[in-house]
C-alpha cells in the first residue's frame, strides 16, 4: 500500500500482535527468551527486567524449597525437627548469599568465555563448583547445630549434596525452561 512502511522485526514501534517469523530475529529474542535446547520459554515473554532481578527470584525460590527439603531429609535421618529446621534455614541463608555471589561470577565468566546455551557440561561444572563452596562453609555449622562430629556433619552434608546436586540441576533446567535462559547464555 503506498505511503505505508512495513513493520521491521527490529522496529521497536512495530505492532506487538504481529510476531516475526524468523525465530532468530532480535525482536523474538528480546520478547520471548530462549529456553534450553533453543526452544521458546514456556512463559512466552520476558519476565525479569534485569539479570539481577532474575538472579534474586531464582535464588529465593530455590532456597525456600531447599529449607523444606533439608528439614525433611535431616529429620528422616533421625535428627530433631527443630535442629533440622535450623540447619535448613542456616544452610539456605548461606546458600542464598553464595548463590548471588557465585552466579554473578559464573555469568561474568560465561560472557567472557563465549560459552552459550548452557550445555550439560557447563551445567555440571556450575553445580559442582556451587556445591563445593557450600560444603566448605556448612560442615562446621551443621556439626555445631546438630551437636555431631565434623565427620558426621560431613556425612550429613554428603547425603544432602547428593540430593541437592540433582535438585540444583533439575531446578535450574526447569527455571530456564519456564523463564528462558539468562541473557549471558543466549
PDB file of C-alpha atoms in Angstrom:
ATOM      1  CA  UNK A   1       0.000   0.000   0.000  1.00  0.00           C
ATOM      2  CA  UNK A   2       1.521   3.363  -0.967  1.00  0.00           C
ATOM      3  CA  UNK A   3       2.591   5.605   1.892  1.00  0.00           C
ATOM      4  CA  UNK A   4       2.872   2.812   4.455  1.00  0.00           C
ATOM      5  CA  UNK A   5       6.048   1.372   5.826  1.00  0.00           C
ATOM      6  CA  UNK A   6       6.112  -2.358   6.504  1.00  0.00           C
ATOM      7  CA  UNK A   7       6.891  -3.355  10.063  1.00  0.00           C
ATOM      8  CA  UNK A   8      10.506  -4.381  10.577  1.00  0.00           C
ATOM      9  CA  UNK A   9      11.458  -7.061  13.098  1.00  0.00           C
ATOM     10  CA  UNK A  10      13.975  -4.653  14.589  1.00  0.00           C
ATOM     11  CA  UNK A  11      11.496  -1.749  14.770  1.00  0.00           C
ATOM     12  CA  UNK A  12      10.607  -1.144  18.436  1.00  0.00           C
ATOM     13  CA  UNK A  13       7.329   0.527  17.380  1.00  0.00           C
ATOM     14  CA  UNK A  14       6.121  -2.464  15.377  1.00  0.00           C
ATOM     15  CA  UNK A  15       2.701  -3.978  16.008  1.00  0.00           C
ATOM     16  CA  UNK A  16       3.195  -6.263  19.077  1.00  0.00           C
ATOM     17  CA  UNK A  17       0.423  -8.609  17.907  1.00  0.00           C
ATOM     18  CA  UNK A  18       2.378  -9.453  14.757  1.00  0.00           C
ATOM     19  CA  UNK A  19       5.063 -11.958  15.612  1.00  0.00           C
ATOM     20  CA  UNK A  20       8.204 -12.053  13.474  1.00  0.00           C
ATOM     21  CA  UNK A  21       8.519 -15.282  11.534  1.00  0.00           C
ATOM     22  CA  UNK A  22      12.280 -15.608  11.928  1.00  0.00           C
ATOM     23  CA  UNK A  23      12.835 -17.233  15.386  1.00  0.00           C
ATOM     24  CA  UNK A  24      16.424 -15.978  15.468  1.00  0.00           C
ATOM     25  CA  UNK A  25      15.476 -12.335  14.969  1.00  0.00           C
ATOM     26  CA  UNK A  26      16.466  -9.849  17.660  1.00  0.00           C
ATOM     27  CA  UNK A  27      12.830  -8.948  18.329  1.00  0.00           C
ATOM     28  CA  UNK A  28      11.846 -12.528  19.126  1.00  0.00           C
ATOM     29  CA  UNK A  29      14.860 -12.987  21.390  1.00  0.00           C
ATOM     30  CA  UNK A  30      14.002  -9.788  23.251  1.00  0.00           C
ATOM     31  CA  UNK A  31      10.295 -10.635  23.564  1.00  0.00           C
ATOM     32  CA  UNK A  32      10.406 -14.415  24.039  1.00  0.00           C
ATOM     33  CA  UNK A  33      13.570 -15.699  25.707  1.00  0.00           C
ATOM     34  CA  UNK A  34      15.060 -18.970  24.573  1.00  0.00           C
ATOM     35  CA  UNK A  35      14.948 -21.989  26.852  1.00  0.00           C
ATOM     36  CA  UNK A  36      17.369 -24.924  26.920  1.00  0.00           C
ATOM     37  CA  UNK A  37      17.611 -26.637  23.551  1.00  0.00           C
ATOM     38  CA  UNK A  38      16.794 -23.423  21.673  1.00  0.00           C
ATOM     39  CA  UNK A  39      13.056 -23.704  22.344  1.00  0.00           C
ATOM     40  CA  UNK A  40      10.959 -20.733  23.348  1.00  0.00           C
ATOM     41  CA  UNK A  41      10.495 -20.293  27.093  1.00  0.00           C
ATOM     42  CA  UNK A  42       7.183 -21.633  28.432  1.00  0.00           C
ATOM     43  CA  UNK A  43       6.198 -18.288  29.934  1.00  0.00           C
ATOM     44  CA  UNK A  44       6.259 -16.836  26.413  1.00  0.00           C
ATOM     45  CA  UNK A  45       7.562 -13.396  27.349  1.00  0.00           C
ATOM     46  CA  UNK A  46      10.411 -11.684  29.137  1.00  0.00           C
ATOM     47  CA  UNK A  47       9.525 -11.521  32.842  1.00  0.00           C
ATOM     48  CA  UNK A  48      12.602 -10.158  34.580  1.00  0.00           C
ATOM     49  CA  UNK A  49      13.616  -6.582  33.792  1.00  0.00           C
ATOM     50  CA  UNK A  50      17.293  -7.131  34.677  1.00  0.00           C
ATOM     51  CA  UNK A  51      19.691 -10.032  35.217  1.00  0.00           C
ATOM     52  CA  UNK A  52      19.933  -9.056  38.896  1.00  0.00           C
ATOM     53  CA  UNK A  53      16.170  -9.414  39.405  1.00  0.00           C
ATOM     54  CA  UNK A  54      16.281 -12.796  37.648  1.00  0.00           C
ATOM     55  CA  UNK A  55      19.078 -13.955  39.983  1.00  0.00           C
ATOM     56  CA  UNK A  56      17.178 -12.794  43.091  1.00  0.00           C
ATOM     57  CA  UNK A  57      13.956 -14.589  42.108  1.00  0.00           C
ATOM     58  CA  UNK A  58      15.890 -17.711  41.097  1.00  0.00           C
ATOM     59  CA  UNK A  59      17.759 -17.833  44.411  1.00  0.00           C
ATOM     60  CA  UNK A  60      14.829 -17.005  46.715  1.00  0.00           C
ATOM     61  CA  UNK A  61      12.511 -19.640  45.218  1.00  0.00           C
ATOM     62  CA  UNK A  62      15.324 -22.213  45.188  1.00  0.00           C
ATOM     63  CA  UNK A  63      16.152 -21.589  48.858  1.00  0.00           C
ATOM     64  CA  UNK A  64      12.541 -21.542  50.046  1.00  0.00           C
ATOM     65  CA  UNK A  65      12.129 -25.034  48.630  1.00  0.00           C
ATOM     66  CA  UNK A  66      15.566 -26.041  49.969  1.00  0.00           C
ATOM     67  CA  UNK A  67      14.610 -25.216  53.593  1.00  0.00           C
ATOM     68  CA  UNK A  68      11.711 -27.627  53.396  1.00  0.00           C
ATOM     69  CA  UNK A  69      13.743 -30.364  51.718  1.00  0.00           C
ATOM     70  CA  UNK A  70      16.653 -30.039  54.181  1.00  0.00           C
ATOM     71  CA  UNK A  71      14.381 -30.118  57.201  1.00  0.00           C
ATOM     72  CA  UNK A  72      12.587 -33.245  55.998  1.00  0.00           C
ATOM     73  CA  UNK A  73      15.760 -35.080  54.937  1.00  0.00           C
ATOM     74  CA  UNK A  74      17.596 -34.407  58.227  1.00  0.00           C
ATOM     75  CA  UNK A  75      14.524 -35.294  60.306  1.00  0.00           C
ATOM     76  CA  UNK A  76      14.163 -38.558  58.369  1.00  0.00           C
ATOM     77  CA  UNK A  77      17.823 -39.269  59.249  1.00  0.00           C
ATOM     78  CA  UNK A  78      16.884 -39.194  62.932  1.00  0.00           C
ATOM     79  CA  UNK A  79      17.690 -35.607  63.895  1.00  0.00           C
ATOM     80  CA  UNK A  80      15.364 -33.429  65.983  1.00  0.00           C
ATOM     81  CA  UNK A  81      12.930 -31.467  63.830  1.00  0.00           C
ATOM     82  CA  UNK A  82      13.904 -28.118  65.407  1.00  0.00           C
ATOM     83  CA  UNK A  83      17.614 -28.618  64.823  1.00  0.00           C
ATOM     84  CA  UNK A  84      16.892 -29.903  61.307  1.00  0.00           C
ATOM     85  CA  UNK A  85      14.865 -26.778  60.558  1.00  0.00           C
ATOM     86  CA  UNK A  86      17.669 -24.590  61.994  1.00  0.00           C
ATOM     87  CA  UNK A  87      20.170 -26.311  59.691  1.00  0.00           C
ATOM     88  CA  UNK A  88      17.750 -25.801  56.797  1.00  0.00           C
ATOM     89  CA  UNK A  89      17.397 -22.081  57.485  1.00  0.00           C
ATOM     90  CA  UNK A  90      21.129 -21.521  58.121  1.00  0.00           C
ATOM     91  CA  UNK A  91      22.056 -23.550  55.055  1.00  0.00           C
ATOM     92  CA  UNK A  92      19.637 -21.561  52.941  1.00  0.00           C
ATOM     93  CA  UNK A  93      20.857 -18.190  54.195  1.00  0.00           C
ATOM     94  CA  UNK A  94      24.468 -19.176  53.495  1.00  0.00           C
ATOM     95  CA  UNK A  95      23.467 -20.711  50.151  1.00  0.00           C
ATOM     96  CA  UNK A  96      21.440 -17.638  49.186  1.00  0.00           C
ATOM     97  CA  UNK A  97      24.399 -15.345  49.741  1.00  0.00           C
ATOM     98  CA  UNK A  98      26.754 -17.799  47.997  1.00  0.00           C
ATOM     99  CA  UNK A  99      24.240 -18.207  45.153  1.00  0.00           C
ATOM    100  CA  UNK A 100      24.190 -14.473  44.450  1.00  0.00           C
ATOM    101  CA  UNK A 101      27.974 -14.186  44.549  1.00  0.00           C
ATOM    102  CA  UNK A 102      28.649 -17.405  42.655  1.00  0.00           C
ATOM    103  CA  UNK A 103      26.076 -16.833  39.883  1.00  0.00           C
ATOM    104  CA  UNK A 104      27.275 -13.286  39.329  1.00  0.00           C
ATOM    105  CA  UNK A 105      30.836 -14.551  38.939  1.00  0.00           C
ATOM    106  CA  UNK A 106      29.741 -17.537  36.825  1.00  0.00           C
ATOM    107  CA  UNK A 107      27.696 -15.380  34.440  1.00  0.00           C
ATOM    108  CA  UNK A 108      30.623 -12.960  34.152  1.00  0.00           C
ATOM    109  CA  UNK A 109      32.867 -15.922  33.224  1.00  0.00           C
ATOM    110  CA  UNK A 110      30.191 -17.196  30.821  1.00  0.00           C
ATOM    111  CA  UNK A 111      30.024 -13.859  28.990  1.00  0.00           C
ATOM    112  CA  UNK A 112      33.818 -13.508  28.756  1.00  0.00           C
ATOM    113  CA  UNK A 113      34.445 -17.113  27.701  1.00  0.00           C
ATOM    114  CA  UNK A 114      31.846 -17.038  24.940  1.00  0.00           C
ATOM    115  CA  UNK A 115      30.007 -20.147  26.170  1.00  0.00           C
ATOM    116  CA  UNK A 116      26.349 -20.021  25.151  1.00  0.00           C
ATOM    117  CA  UNK A 117      23.295 -22.234  25.567  1.00  0.00           C
ATOM    118  CA  UNK A 118      24.443 -23.840  28.841  1.00  0.00           C
ATOM    119  CA  UNK A 119      25.137 -27.365  27.598  1.00  0.00           C
ATOM    120  CA  UNK A 120      25.218 -30.240  30.072  1.00  0.00           C
ATOM    121  CA  UNK A 121      28.966 -29.942  30.772  1.00  0.00           C
ATOM    122  CA  UNK A 122      28.572 -26.268  31.728  1.00  0.00           C
ATOM    123  CA  UNK A 123      25.544 -27.062  33.921  1.00  0.00           C
ATOM    124  CA  UNK A 124      27.526 -29.821  35.672  1.00  0.00           C
ATOM    125  CA  UNK A 125      30.513 -27.511  36.221  1.00  0.00           C
ATOM    126  CA  UNK A 126      28.169 -24.848  37.615  1.00  0.00           C
ATOM    127  CA  UNK A 127      26.522 -27.315  40.009  1.00  0.00           C
ATOM    128  CA  UNK A 128      29.749 -28.922  41.237  1.00  0.00           C
ATOM    129  CA  UNK A 129      31.532 -25.630  41.932  1.00  0.00           C
ATOM    130  CA  UNK A 130      28.495 -24.211  43.692  1.00  0.00           C
ATOM    131  CA  UNK A 131      28.123 -27.236  45.973  1.00  0.00           C
ATOM    132  CA  UNK A 132      31.850 -27.368  46.768  1.00  0.00           C
ATOM    133  CA  UNK A 133      31.708 -23.789  48.037  1.00  0.00           C
ATOM    134  CA  UNK A 134      28.781 -24.639  50.290  1.00  0.00           C
ATOM    135  CA  UNK A 135      30.439 -27.700  51.823  1.00  0.00           C
ATOM    136  CA  UNK A 136      33.445 -25.683  52.924  1.00  0.00           C
ATOM    137  CA  UNK A 137      31.240 -23.363  54.962  1.00  0.00           C
ATOM    138  CA  UNK A 138      28.396 -25.629  56.043  1.00  0.00           C
ATOM    139  CA  UNK A 139      30.133 -28.681  57.540  1.00  0.00           C
ATOM    140  CA  UNK A 140      31.291 -26.825  60.680  1.00  0.00           C
ATOM    141  CA  UNK A 141      27.901 -25.112  61.028  1.00  0.00           C
ATOM    142  CA  UNK A 142      25.983 -28.406  60.735  1.00  0.00           C
ATOM    143  CA  UNK A 143      28.281 -30.016  63.302  1.00  0.00           C
ATOM    144  CA  UNK A 144      27.551 -27.209  65.741  1.00  0.00           C
ATOM    145  CA  UNK A 145      23.772 -27.107  65.215  1.00  0.00           C
ATOM    146  CA  UNK A 146      23.223 -30.863  65.291  1.00  0.00           C
ATOM    147  CA  UNK A 147      25.861 -31.378  68.007  1.00  0.00           C
ATOM    148  CA  UNK A 148      27.704 -34.023  65.989  1.00  0.00           C
ATOM    149  CA  UNK A 149      31.340 -34.505  64.976  1.00  0.00           C
ATOM    150  CA  UNK A 150      32.761 -32.864  61.871  1.00  0.00           C
ATOM    151  CA  UNK A 151      32.847 -36.294  60.230  1.00  0.00           C
ATOM    152  CA  UNK A 152      29.145 -36.896  60.954  1.00  0.00           C
ATOM    153  CA  UNK A 153      28.342 -33.394  59.724  1.00  0.00           C
ATOM    154  CA  UNK A 154      30.315 -34.126  56.572  1.00  0.00           C
ATOM    155  CA  UNK A 155      28.312 -37.346  56.061  1.00  0.00           C
ATOM    156  CA  UNK A 156      25.049 -35.417  56.506  1.00  0.00           C
ATOM    157  CA  UNK A 157      26.295 -32.832  54.044  1.00  0.00           C
ATOM    158  CA  UNK A 158      27.340 -35.610  51.644  1.00  0.00           C
ATOM    159  CA  UNK A 159      23.801 -37.003  51.724  1.00  0.00           C
ATOM    160  CA  UNK A 160      22.366 -33.536  51.214  1.00  0.00           C
ATOM    161  CA  UNK A 161      24.838 -32.883  48.398  1.00  0.00           C
ATOM    162  CA  UNK A 162      23.660 -35.940  46.508  1.00  0.00           C
ATOM    163  CA  UNK A 163      20.098 -34.702  46.825  1.00  0.00           C
ATOM    164  CA  UNK A 164      20.986 -31.083  46.010  1.00  0.00           C
ATOM    165  CA  UNK A 165      23.166 -31.940  43.020  1.00  0.00           C
ATOM    166  CA  UNK A 166      20.107 -33.481  41.438  1.00  0.00           C
ATOM    167  CA  UNK A 167      17.738 -30.803  42.761  1.00  0.00           C
ATOM    168  CA  UNK A 168      20.010 -27.972  41.581  1.00  0.00           C
ATOM    169  CA  UNK A 169      20.305 -29.349  38.052  1.00  0.00           C
ATOM    170  CA  UNK A 170      16.569 -30.089  37.764  1.00  0.00           C
ATOM    171  CA  UNK A 171      15.587 -26.742  39.285  1.00  0.00           C
ATOM    172  CA  UNK A 172      17.956 -24.779  37.010  1.00  0.00           C
ATOM    173  CA  UNK A 173      16.687 -26.580  33.913  1.00  0.00           C
ATOM    174  CA  UNK A 174      13.033 -26.072  34.896  1.00  0.00           C
ATOM    175  CA  UNK A 175      13.592 -22.402  35.749  1.00  0.00           C
ATOM    176  CA  UNK A 176      15.333 -21.829  32.406  1.00  0.00           C
ATOM    177  CA  UNK A 177      12.629 -23.809  30.578  1.00  0.00           C
ATOM    178  CA  UNK A 178       9.859 -21.704  32.124  1.00  0.00           C
ATOM    179  CA  UNK A 179      11.501 -18.258  32.061  1.00  0.00           C
ATOM    180  CA  UNK A 180      14.197 -18.698  29.416  1.00  0.00           C
ATOM    181  CA  UNK A 181      17.957 -18.688  29.658  1.00  0.00           C
ATOM    182  CA  UNK A 182      19.689 -15.627  31.107  1.00  0.00           C
ATOM    183  CA  UNK A 183      20.922 -13.149  28.522  1.00  0.00           C
ATOM    184  CA  UNK A 184      24.501 -14.268  29.146  1.00  0.00           C
ATOM    185  CA  UNK A 185      23.675 -17.766  27.873  1.00  0.00           C
ATOM    186  CA  UNK A 186      21.649 -16.785  24.774  1.00  0.00           C
TER     187      UNK A 186
END
